[in-house]
mmCIF file of C-alpha atoms in Angstrom:
data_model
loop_
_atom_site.group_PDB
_atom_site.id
_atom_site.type_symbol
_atom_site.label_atom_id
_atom_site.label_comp_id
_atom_site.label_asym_id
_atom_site.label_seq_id
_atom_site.Cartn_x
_atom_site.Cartn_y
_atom_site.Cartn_z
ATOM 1 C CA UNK A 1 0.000 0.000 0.000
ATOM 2 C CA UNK A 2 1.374 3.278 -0.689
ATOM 3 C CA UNK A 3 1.777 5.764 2.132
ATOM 4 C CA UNK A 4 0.164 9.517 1.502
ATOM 5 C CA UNK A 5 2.900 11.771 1.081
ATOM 6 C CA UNK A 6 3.694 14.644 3.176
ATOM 7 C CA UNK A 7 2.237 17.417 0.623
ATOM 8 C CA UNK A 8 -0.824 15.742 0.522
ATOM 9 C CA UNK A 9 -1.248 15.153 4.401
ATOM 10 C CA UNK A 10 -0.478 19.341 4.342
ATOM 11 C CA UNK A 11 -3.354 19.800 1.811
ATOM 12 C CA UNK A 12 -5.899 17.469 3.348
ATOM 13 C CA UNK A 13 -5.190 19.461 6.918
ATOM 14 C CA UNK A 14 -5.425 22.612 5.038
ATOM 15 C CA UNK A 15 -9.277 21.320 3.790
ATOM 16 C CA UNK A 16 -10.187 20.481 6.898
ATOM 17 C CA UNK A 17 -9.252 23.055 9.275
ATOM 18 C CA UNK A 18 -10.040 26.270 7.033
ATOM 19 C CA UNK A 19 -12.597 28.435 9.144
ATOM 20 C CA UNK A 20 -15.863 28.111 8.333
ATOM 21 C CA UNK A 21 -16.354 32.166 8.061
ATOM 22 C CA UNK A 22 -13.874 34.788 7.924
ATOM 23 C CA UNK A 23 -13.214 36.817 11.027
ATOM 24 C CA UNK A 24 -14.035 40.416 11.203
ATOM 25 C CA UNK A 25 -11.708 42.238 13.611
ATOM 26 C CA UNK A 26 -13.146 43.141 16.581
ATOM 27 C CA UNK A 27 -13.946 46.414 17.032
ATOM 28 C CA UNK A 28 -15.935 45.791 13.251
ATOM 29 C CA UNK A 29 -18.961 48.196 13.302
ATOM 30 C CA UNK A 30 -21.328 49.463 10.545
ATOM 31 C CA UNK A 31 -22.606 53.060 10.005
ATOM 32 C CA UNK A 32 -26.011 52.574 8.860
ATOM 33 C CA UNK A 33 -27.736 55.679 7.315
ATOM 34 C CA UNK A 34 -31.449 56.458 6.874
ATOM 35 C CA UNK A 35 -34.263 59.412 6.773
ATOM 36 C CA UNK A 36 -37.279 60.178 7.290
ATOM 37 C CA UNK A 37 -39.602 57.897 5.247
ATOM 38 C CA UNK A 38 -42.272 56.910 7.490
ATOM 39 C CA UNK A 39 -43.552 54.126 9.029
ATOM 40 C CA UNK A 40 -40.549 52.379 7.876
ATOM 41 C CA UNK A 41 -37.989 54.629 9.495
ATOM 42 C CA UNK A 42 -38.382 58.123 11.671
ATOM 43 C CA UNK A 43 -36.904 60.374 14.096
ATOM 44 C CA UNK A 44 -39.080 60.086 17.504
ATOM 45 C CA UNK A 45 -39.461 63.951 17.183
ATOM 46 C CA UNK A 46 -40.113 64.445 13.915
ATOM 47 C CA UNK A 47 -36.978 66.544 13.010
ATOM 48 C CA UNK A 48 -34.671 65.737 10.028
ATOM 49 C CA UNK A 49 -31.995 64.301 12.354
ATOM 50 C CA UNK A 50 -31.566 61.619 14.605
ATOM 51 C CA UNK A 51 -29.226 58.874 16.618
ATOM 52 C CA UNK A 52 -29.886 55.630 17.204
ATOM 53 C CA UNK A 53 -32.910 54.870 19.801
ATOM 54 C CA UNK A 54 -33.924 58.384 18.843
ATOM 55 C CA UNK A 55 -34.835 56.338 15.285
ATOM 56 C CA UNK A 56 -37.785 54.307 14.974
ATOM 57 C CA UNK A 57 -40.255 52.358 12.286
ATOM 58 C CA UNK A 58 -40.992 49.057 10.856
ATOM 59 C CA UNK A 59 -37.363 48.703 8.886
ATOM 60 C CA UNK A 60 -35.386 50.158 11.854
ATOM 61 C CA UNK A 61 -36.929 47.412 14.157
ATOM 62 C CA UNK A 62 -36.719 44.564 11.435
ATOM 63 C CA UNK A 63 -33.104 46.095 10.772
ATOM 64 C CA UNK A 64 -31.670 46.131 15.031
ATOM 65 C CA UNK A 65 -33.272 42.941 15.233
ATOM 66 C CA UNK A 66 -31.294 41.452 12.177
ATOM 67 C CA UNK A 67 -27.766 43.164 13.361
ATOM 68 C CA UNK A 68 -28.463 42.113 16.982
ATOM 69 C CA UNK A 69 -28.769 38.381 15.545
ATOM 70 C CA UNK A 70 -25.736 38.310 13.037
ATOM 71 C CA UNK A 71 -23.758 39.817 16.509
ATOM 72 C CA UNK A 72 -23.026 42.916 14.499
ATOM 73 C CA UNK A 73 -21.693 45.927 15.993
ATOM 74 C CA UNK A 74 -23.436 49.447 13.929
ATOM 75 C CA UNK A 75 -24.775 53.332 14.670
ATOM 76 C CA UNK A 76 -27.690 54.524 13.455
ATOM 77 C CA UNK A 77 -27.785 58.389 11.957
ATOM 78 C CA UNK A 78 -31.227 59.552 10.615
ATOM 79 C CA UNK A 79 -30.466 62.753 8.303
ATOM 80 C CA UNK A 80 -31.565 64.830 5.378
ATOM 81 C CA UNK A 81 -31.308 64.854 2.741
ATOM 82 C CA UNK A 82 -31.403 61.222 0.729
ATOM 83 C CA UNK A 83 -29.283 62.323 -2.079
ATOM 84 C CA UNK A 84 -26.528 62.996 0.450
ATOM 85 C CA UNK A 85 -27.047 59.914 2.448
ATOM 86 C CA UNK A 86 -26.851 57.924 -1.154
ATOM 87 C CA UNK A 87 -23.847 59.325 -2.253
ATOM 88 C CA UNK A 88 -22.384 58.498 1.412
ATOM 89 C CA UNK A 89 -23.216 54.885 1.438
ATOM 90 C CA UNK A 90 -21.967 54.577 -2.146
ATOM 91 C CA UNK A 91 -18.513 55.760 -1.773
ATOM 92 C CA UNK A 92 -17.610 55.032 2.026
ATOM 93 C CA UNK A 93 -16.554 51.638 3.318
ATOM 94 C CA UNK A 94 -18.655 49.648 6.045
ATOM 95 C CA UNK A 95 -21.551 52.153 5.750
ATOM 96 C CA UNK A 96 -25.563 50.853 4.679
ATOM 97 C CA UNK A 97 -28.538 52.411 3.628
ATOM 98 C CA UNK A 98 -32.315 51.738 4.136
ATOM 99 C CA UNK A 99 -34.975 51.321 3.876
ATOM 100 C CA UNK A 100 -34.471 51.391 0.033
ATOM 101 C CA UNK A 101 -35.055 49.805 -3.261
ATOM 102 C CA UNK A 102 -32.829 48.034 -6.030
ATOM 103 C CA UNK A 103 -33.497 49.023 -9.229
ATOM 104 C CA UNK A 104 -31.545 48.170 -12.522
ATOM 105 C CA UNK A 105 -28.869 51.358 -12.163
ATOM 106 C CA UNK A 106 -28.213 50.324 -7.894
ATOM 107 C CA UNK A 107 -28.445 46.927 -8.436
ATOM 108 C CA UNK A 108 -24.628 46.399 -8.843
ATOM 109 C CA UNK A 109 -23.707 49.369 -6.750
ATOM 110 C CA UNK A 110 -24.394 47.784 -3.516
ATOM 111 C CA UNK A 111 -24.489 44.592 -1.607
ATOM 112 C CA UNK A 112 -28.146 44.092 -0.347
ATOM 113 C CA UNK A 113 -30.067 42.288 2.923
ATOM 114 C CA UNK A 114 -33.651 42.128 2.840
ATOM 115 C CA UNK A 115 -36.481 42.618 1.708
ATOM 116 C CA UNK A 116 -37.234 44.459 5.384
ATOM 117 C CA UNK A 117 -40.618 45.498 3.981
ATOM 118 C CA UNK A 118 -42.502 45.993 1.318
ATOM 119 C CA UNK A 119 -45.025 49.890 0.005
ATOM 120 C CA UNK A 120 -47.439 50.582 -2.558
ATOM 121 C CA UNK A 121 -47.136 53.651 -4.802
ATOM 122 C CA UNK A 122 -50.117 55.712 -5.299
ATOM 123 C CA UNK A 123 -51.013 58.965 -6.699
ATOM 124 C CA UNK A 124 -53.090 61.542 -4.686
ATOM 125 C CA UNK A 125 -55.432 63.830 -5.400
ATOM 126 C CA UNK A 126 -56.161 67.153 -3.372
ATOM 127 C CA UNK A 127 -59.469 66.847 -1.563
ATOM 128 C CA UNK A 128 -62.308 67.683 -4.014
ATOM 129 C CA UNK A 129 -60.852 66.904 -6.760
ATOM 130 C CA UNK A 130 -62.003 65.578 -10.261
ATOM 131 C CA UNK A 131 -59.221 63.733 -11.423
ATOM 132 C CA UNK A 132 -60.081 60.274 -12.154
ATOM 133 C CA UNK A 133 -57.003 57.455 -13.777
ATOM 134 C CA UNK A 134 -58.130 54.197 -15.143
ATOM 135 C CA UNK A 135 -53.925 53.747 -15.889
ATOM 136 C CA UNK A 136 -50.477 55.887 -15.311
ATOM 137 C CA UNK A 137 -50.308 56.649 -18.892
ATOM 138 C CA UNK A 138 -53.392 59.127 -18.221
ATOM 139 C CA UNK A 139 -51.288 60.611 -15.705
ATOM 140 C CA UNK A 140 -49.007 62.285 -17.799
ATOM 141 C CA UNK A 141 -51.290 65.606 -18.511
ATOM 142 C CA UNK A 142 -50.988 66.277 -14.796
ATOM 143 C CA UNK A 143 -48.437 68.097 -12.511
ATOM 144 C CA UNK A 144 -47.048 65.244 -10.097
ATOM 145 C CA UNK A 145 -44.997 65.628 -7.091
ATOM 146 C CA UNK A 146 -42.702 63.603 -6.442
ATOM 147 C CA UNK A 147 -39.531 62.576 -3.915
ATOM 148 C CA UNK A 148 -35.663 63.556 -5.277
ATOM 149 C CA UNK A 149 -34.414 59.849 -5.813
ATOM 150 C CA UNK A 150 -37.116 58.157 -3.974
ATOM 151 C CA UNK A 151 -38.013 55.083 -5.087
ATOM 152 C CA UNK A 152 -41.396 55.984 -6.502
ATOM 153 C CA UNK A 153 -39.825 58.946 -8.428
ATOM 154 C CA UNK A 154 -37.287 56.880 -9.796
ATOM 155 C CA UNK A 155 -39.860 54.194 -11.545
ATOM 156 C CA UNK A 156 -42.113 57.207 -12.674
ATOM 157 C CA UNK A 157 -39.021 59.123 -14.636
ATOM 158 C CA UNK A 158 -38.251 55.370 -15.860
ATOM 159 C CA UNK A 159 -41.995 55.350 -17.089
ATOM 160 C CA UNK A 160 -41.126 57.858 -19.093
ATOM 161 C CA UNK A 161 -43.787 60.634 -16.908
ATOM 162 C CA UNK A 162 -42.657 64.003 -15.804
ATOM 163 C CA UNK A 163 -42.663 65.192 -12.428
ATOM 164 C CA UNK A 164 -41.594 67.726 -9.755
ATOM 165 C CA UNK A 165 -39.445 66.111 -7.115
ATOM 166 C CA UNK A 166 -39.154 67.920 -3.567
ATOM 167 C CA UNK A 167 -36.045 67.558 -0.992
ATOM 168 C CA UNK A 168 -38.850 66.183 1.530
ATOM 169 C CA UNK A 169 -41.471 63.869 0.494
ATOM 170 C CA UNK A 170 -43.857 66.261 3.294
ATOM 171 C CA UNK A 171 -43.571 69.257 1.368
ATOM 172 C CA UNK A 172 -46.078 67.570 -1.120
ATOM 173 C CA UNK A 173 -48.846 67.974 0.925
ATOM 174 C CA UNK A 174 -48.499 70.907 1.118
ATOM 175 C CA UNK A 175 -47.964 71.591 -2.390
ATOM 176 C CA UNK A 176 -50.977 69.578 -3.229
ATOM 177 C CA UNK A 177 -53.222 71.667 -0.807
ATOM 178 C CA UNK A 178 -51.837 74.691 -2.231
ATOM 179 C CA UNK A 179 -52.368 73.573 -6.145
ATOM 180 C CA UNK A 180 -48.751 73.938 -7.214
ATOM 181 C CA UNK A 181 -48.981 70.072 -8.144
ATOM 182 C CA UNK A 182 -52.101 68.321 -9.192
ATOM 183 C CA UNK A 183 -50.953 64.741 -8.034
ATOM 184 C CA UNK A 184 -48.820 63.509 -5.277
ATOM 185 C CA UNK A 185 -46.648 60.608 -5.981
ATOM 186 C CA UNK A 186 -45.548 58.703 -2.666
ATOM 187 C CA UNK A 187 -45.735 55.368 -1.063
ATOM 188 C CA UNK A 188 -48.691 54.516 0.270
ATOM 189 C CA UNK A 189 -48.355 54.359 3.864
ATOM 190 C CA UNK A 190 -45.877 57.130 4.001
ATOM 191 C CA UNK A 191 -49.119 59.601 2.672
ATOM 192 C CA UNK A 192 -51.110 58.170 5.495
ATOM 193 C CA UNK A 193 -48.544 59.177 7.946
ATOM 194 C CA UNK A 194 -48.164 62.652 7.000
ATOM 195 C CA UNK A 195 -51.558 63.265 6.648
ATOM 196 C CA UNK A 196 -52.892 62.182 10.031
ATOM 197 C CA UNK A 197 -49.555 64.079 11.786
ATOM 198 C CA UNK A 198 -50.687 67.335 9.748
ATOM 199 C CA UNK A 199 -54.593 66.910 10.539
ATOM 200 C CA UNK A 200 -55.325 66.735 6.788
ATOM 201 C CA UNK A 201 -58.668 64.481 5.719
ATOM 202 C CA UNK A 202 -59.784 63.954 2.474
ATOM 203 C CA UNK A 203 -56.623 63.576 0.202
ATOM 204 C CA UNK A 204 -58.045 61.247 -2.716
ATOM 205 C CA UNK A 205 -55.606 58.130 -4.186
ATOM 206 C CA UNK A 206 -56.506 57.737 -7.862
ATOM 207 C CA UNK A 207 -54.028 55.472 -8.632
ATOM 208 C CA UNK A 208 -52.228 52.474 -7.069
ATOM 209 C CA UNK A 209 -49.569 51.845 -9.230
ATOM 210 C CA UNK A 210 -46.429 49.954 -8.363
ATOM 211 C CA UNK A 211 -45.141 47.866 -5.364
ATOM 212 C CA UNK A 212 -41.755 47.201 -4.578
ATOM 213 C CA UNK A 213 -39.444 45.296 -1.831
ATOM 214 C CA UNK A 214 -37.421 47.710 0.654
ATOM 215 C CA UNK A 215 -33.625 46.539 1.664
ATOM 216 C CA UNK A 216 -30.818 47.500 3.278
ATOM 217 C CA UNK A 217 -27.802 48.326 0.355
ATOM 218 C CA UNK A 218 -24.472 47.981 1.833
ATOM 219 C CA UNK A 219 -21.143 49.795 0.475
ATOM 220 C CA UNK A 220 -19.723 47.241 -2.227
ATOM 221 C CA UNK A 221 -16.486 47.199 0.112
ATOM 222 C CA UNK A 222 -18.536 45.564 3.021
ATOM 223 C CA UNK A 223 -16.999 42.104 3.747
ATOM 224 C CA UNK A 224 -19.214 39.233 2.373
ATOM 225 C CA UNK A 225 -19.355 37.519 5.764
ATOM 226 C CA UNK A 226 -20.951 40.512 7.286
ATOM 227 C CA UNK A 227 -24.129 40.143 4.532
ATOM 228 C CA UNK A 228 -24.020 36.512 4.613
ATOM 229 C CA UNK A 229 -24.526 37.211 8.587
ATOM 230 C CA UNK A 230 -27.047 39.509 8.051
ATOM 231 C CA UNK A 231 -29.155 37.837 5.273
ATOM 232 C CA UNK A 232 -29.159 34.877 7.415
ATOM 233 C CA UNK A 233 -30.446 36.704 10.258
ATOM 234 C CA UNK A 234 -33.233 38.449 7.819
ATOM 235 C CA UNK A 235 -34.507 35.271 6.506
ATOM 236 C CA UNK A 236 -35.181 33.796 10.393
ATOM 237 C CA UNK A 237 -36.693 37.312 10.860
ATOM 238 C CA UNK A 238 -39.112 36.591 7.608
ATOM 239 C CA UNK A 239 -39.754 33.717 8.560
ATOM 240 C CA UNK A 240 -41.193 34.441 11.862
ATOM 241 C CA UNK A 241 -42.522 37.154 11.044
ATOM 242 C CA UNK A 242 -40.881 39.019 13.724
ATOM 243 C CA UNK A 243 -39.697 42.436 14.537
ATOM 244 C CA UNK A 244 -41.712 45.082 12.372
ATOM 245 C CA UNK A 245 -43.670 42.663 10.469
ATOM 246 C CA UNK A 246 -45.349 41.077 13.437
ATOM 247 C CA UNK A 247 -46.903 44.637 13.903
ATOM 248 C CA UNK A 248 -47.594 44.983 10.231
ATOM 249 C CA UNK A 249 -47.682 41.883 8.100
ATOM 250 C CA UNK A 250 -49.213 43.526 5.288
ATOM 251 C CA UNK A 251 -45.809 46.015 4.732
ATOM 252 C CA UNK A 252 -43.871 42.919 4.921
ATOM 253 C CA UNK A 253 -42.690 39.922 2.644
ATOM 254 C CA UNK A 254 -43.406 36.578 5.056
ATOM 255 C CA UNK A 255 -41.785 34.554 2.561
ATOM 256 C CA UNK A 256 -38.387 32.216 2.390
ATOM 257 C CA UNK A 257 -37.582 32.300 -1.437
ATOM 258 C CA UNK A 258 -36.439 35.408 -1.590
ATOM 259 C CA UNK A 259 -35.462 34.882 -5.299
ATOM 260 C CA UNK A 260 -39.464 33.819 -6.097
ATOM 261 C CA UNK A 261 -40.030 37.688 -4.643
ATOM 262 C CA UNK A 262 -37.348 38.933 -7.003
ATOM 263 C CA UNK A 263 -38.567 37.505 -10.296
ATOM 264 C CA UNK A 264 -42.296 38.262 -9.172
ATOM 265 C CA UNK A 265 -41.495 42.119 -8.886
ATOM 266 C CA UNK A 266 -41.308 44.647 -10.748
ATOM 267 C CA UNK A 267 -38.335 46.572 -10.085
ATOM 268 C CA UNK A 268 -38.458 49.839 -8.841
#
């Protein structure tokens, strides 16, 4: 019988004692970045700044509960405005971003966890108005607000329809009331939000006309054992239905195959 060599005794040890994951050194923390885009994530006082357990919503829950899990150090800074916060994530290391969308031109800018949640985009109508849409493509005579690269803006300009974008999503209720726009593009629970905190009945959706997933995008530098972590955590999340889904299931994707939710949605 012939006796293994020494090389291949060094190999074989080499197969069987590599780590399993790679280590992150330990004072490893991510800067996560978000703003106001409510229920999913919100300063406690309403201002366009915020730390940590000053930060709340639906993805901030589902998002602590997914870091605490992977055993993920992070801080939490709520500012304004998005563009800014974008660009940040996008060019610095170990820094993340939600609660946002992938479409085709961020797909392979970022590393992404998730979904977290899941809105509807609608377009409102002041109260007392006429307007009446059977599709978006009747849309187009109108004057429609919209959110500077928010996720609902960004599907409507790749629709092809014109509209306004504001620094804050908020200021289109007011531009609504006031007739500088004559629709209001937004997510559907963020409108709801805005108009209960302002005292505002009446505002009339016309249109529901898009849903997409919400995730977390990562810098493309973040280590791949850090996601794996955290995308691991995020599917025992989904599939308990825990953190902000257990208070609202219907903003959230219960699923497993999160690549069935991919192909089944549009992207935004």
């Amino acid at each position: 019988m012939q006796l293994p060599t020494i090389k291949t005794l060094f190999l074989a040890s080499l197969v069987f004692t590599a780590p399993a994951h790679a280590e992150l050194p330990p004072d490893y923390k991510v800067v996560l970045l978000t703003s106001n885009f409510p229920p999913f994530n919100l300063s406690t006082d309403g201002k366009n700044f915020a730390r940590d357990e000053a930060i709340q919503g639906i993805g901030v829950d589902t998002v602590r509960e997914a870091f605490k899990r992977a055993g993920i150090a992070y801080s939490m800074t709520l500012r304004f405005p998005w563009e800014r916060l974008y660009q940040q994530a996008l060019l610095q290391p170990d820094h993340g971003l939600f609660s946002t969308t992938i479409t085709d031109a961020r797909r392979d800018k970022f590393k992404w966890v998730g979904p977290i949640a899941h809105y509807d985009s609608v377009l409102l109508a002041a109260p007392g108005s006429g307007i009446a849409l059977d599709s978006l493509d009747q849309a187009r005579q109108y004057r429609i607000g919209g959110y500077k690269d928010g996720g609902t803006s960004e599907y409507l300009e790749a629709q092809g329809i014109a509209h306004l974008d504001a620094l804050h999503d908020e200021a289109n209720l007011r531009k609504l009331l006031n007739g500088d726009i004559d629709l209001w593009a937004t997510a559907d629970a963020t409108w709801r939000h805005y108009a209960e905190q302002d005292g505002v009945e009446g505002l009339k959706p016309v249109l529901r006309f898009h849903t997409a997933p919400l995730y977390l995008a990562l810098n493309k530098a973040t280590p791949d054992e850090v996601v794996e972590r955290l995308q691991a955590a995020m599917d025992q999340i989904i599939d308990e239905g825990y953190a902000g889904c257990a208070k609202t299931p219907d903003l959230c994707y219960l699923i497993r195959d999160r690549k069935a939710l991919a192909a089944s949605q549009p992207l935004n």
